[in-house]
Amino acid sequence: MAMAEDDLYTKDGTVDYHNNPAKKNETGTWKACPFILGNECCERLAYYGMSSNLVVYFKERLNQHSTTASNNVSNWSGTCYITPLIGAFVADAYLGRYWTIALFSIIYVITLVQLHKKGMTLLTLSASIPGLKPTCQAKDSCHATSTQAAVCFVALYLIALGTGGIKPCVSSYGADQFDDTDEVEKKHKSSFFNWFYFQSI
């Protein structure tokens, strides 16, 4: 009987969201992984889809010179790779990985939605609402006001903050779904990372 009870719980000390010992048949393994992989895939698609067009957007819509536009994109991209320090600190010191991913995903999505009709919101709004969208007389003659440019940059740096909370937590949170003391789950963990990096490409 004692052996059956021992097999009921994970052996690596994992707890559920109520801080009770995690039951093997109710938590972890592949149950949560599609959501983790889906979140990461959507975040990467949004990030790379947006970042690949920023220089052109800055040049054509914000009327920036090529060097200024490239510099602004480099600064933003660099910020996206520094903000994971903030996300990692918040996760380790205060919220844990799950709540950090949830909170920063909300920041990311709301910002994206604001930007583009409820998905990357703020950034979408700055590109589509007439008052926030730079006025253009011809293709290369757009003039953004300081408010329009500010809304665009606030949205971009909120996205950088959002990605900073997701990036340091998501891979280790996925690894947490598997019990290292169980040989079958150990193999599944390797498979998880194969899928994680495959969909991140």
XYZ file of C-alpha atoms in Angstrom:
201
model
C 0.000 0.000 0.000
C 2.830 2.409 0.842
C 4.408 1.757 -2.547
C 1.188 2.627 -4.361
C 0.924 5.872 -2.387
C 4.525 6.751 -3.283
C 3.744 6.230 -6.971
C 0.798 8.616 -6.692
C 2.998 11.733 -6.353
C 5.972 13.055 -8.280
C 9.290 12.239 -6.655
C 11.130 15.450 -7.466
C 9.298 17.585 -4.883
C 7.045 19.322 -7.406
C 3.960 21.051 -6.023
C 0.728 22.081 -7.720
C -0.604 25.638 -7.807
C -2.084 25.155 -4.302
C 1.392 24.190 -2.971
C 0.292 20.584 -2.400
C 2.471 17.690 -3.593
C 1.796 17.210 -7.301
C -0.083 14.065 -8.289
C 1.515 12.275 -11.229
C -1.710 11.531 -13.047
C -3.110 15.074 -12.727
C -0.169 17.360 -13.461
C 2.730 17.803 -15.795
C 3.919 15.721 -18.710
C 2.340 16.625 -22.047
C -0.889 18.069 -20.583
C 0.430 21.633 -20.372
C 3.066 21.476 -23.101
C 0.831 22.322 -26.091
C -0.116 25.566 -24.345
C 3.496 26.359 -23.474
C 4.660 25.622 -27.024
C 1.707 27.536 -28.502
C 2.406 30.598 -26.354
C 6.075 30.581 -27.327
C 5.279 30.081 -31.015
C 2.802 32.983 -31.085
C 5.189 35.240 -29.163
C 8.063 34.492 -31.545
C 5.876 34.943 -34.646
C 4.658 38.315 -33.376
C 8.156 39.458 -32.401
C 9.935 38.461 -35.608
C 7.037 39.488 -37.831
C 7.062 42.938 -36.311
C 10.817 43.429 -35.969
C 11.495 42.535 -39.596
C 9.329 45.455 -40.780
C 10.256 48.141 -38.262
C 13.010 49.871 -40.245
C 10.691 50.254 -43.232
C 7.848 51.480 -40.987
C 10.096 54.039 -39.286
C 11.389 55.297 -42.642
C 8.056 55.440 -44.469
C 5.605 56.330 -41.686
C 7.668 58.147 -39.067
C 9.806 59.846 -41.736
C 13.095 58.794 -40.155
C 16.402 58.657 -41.982
C 17.750 55.148 -42.649
C 20.465 55.428 -40.010
C 18.055 56.764 -37.372
C 15.500 54.049 -38.158
C 18.152 51.320 -38.008
C 19.520 52.723 -34.758
C 16.040 52.814 -33.194
C 15.365 49.205 -34.222
C 18.763 48.127 -32.840
C 18.056 49.891 -29.541
C 14.631 48.263 -29.292
C 15.975 44.832 -30.221
C 18.765 45.174 -27.654
C 16.205 46.135 -25.028
C 14.222 42.995 -25.889
C 17.321 40.951 -25.067
C 18.102 42.818 -21.820
C 14.597 42.816 -20.321
C 14.733 39.047 -19.641
C 16.896 40.020 -16.660
C 13.838 41.807 -15.246
C 11.568 38.872 -16.038
C 13.967 36.368 -14.474
C 14.271 38.469 -11.309
C 10.490 38.844 -10.990
C 9.993 35.101 -11.538
C 12.690 34.025 -9.080
C 12.032 36.581 -6.354
C 8.287 37.176 -6.435
C 5.848 35.510 -8.817
C 7.298 32.216 -9.987
C 7.526 31.191 -13.619
C 3.842 30.514 -14.275
C 2.524 33.869 -13.013
C 5.426 35.773 -14.599
C 4.654 34.215 -17.989
C 0.937 34.954 -17.522
C 1.460 38.590 -16.453
C 4.040 39.460 -19.096
C 2.031 37.680 -21.817
C -0.911 39.916 -20.927
C 1.336 43.005 -21.177
C 2.631 41.740 -24.528
C -0.798 40.942 -25.988
C -2.516 44.106 -24.749
C 0.304 46.176 -26.180
C 0.089 44.312 -29.461
C -3.696 44.532 -29.486
C -3.541 48.261 -28.892
C -1.183 48.289 -31.804
C -3.382 46.292 -34.167
C -7.066 45.864 -33.359
C -6.928 44.035 -30.060
C -3.712 42.112 -30.520
C -0.560 44.061 -29.928
C -3.154 46.632 -29.089
C -1.201 49.823 -28.494
C 1.129 49.238 -31.425
C -1.808 48.411 -33.672
C -3.705 51.494 -32.571
C -0.701 53.664 -33.347
C -0.627 52.209 -36.857
C -4.355 52.297 -37.590
C -6.232 55.016 -35.656
C -6.241 58.216 -37.727
C -5.223 60.435 -34.785
C -2.257 58.211 -33.931
C -1.328 57.327 -37.505
C 1.106 59.679 -39.243
C -0.478 61.667 -42.068
C 0.930 61.011 -45.527
C 0.541 63.215 -48.597
C 2.463 60.810 -50.827
C 4.273 57.504 -50.377
C 7.502 58.967 -49.026
C 6.099 62.096 -47.438
C 4.696 61.134 -44.037
C 5.028 63.403 -41.039
C 4.497 61.986 -37.568
C 3.805 64.292 -34.648
C 5.791 63.839 -31.462
C 2.694 62.278 -29.834
C 2.315 59.755 -32.650
C 5.987 58.795 -32.458
C 5.805 58.596 -28.644
C 2.802 56.231 -28.729
C 4.625 54.014 -31.217
C 7.781 53.858 -29.084
C 5.887 53.345 -25.805
C 4.112 50.404 -27.446
C 7.382 48.948 -28.718
C 9.089 49.190 -25.339
C 6.068 47.656 -23.585
C 6.417 44.762 -26.028
C 10.102 44.570 -25.062
C 9.022 44.349 -21.420
C 6.486 41.642 -22.269
C 8.993 39.545 -24.153
C 11.401 40.000 -21.242
C 9.015 38.209 -18.918
C 8.322 35.341 -21.288
C 11.783 34.576 -22.657
C 13.630 33.595 -19.439
C 10.783 31.524 -17.999
C 9.108 29.564 -20.748
C 11.735 26.914 -21.515
C 12.376 26.075 -17.866
C 8.636 26.103 -17.165
C 8.234 23.526 -19.919
C 11.016 21.428 -18.379
C 9.210 21.611 -15.025
C 6.344 19.612 -16.518
C 8.447 16.448 -16.476
C 9.632 14.473 -13.421
C 13.385 13.835 -13.690
C 13.139 10.825 -11.378
C 10.893 9.014 -13.881
C 12.822 7.535 -16.832
C 9.882 7.818 -19.246
C 9.300 11.479 -18.380
C 13.034 12.157 -18.687
C 12.840 11.040 -22.326
C 9.720 13.137 -22.851
C 11.595 16.184 -21.553
C 14.178 15.772 -24.341
C 11.346 15.495 -26.832
C 9.781 18.661 -25.406
C 12.988 20.616 -26.051
C 13.165 19.258 -29.596
C 9.672 20.622 -30.243
C 10.414 23.839 -28.341
C 13.413 24.772 -30.466
C 11.843 23.458 -33.672
C 8.839 25.773 -33.345
C 11.029 28.686 -32.196
C 12.988 28.730 -35.450
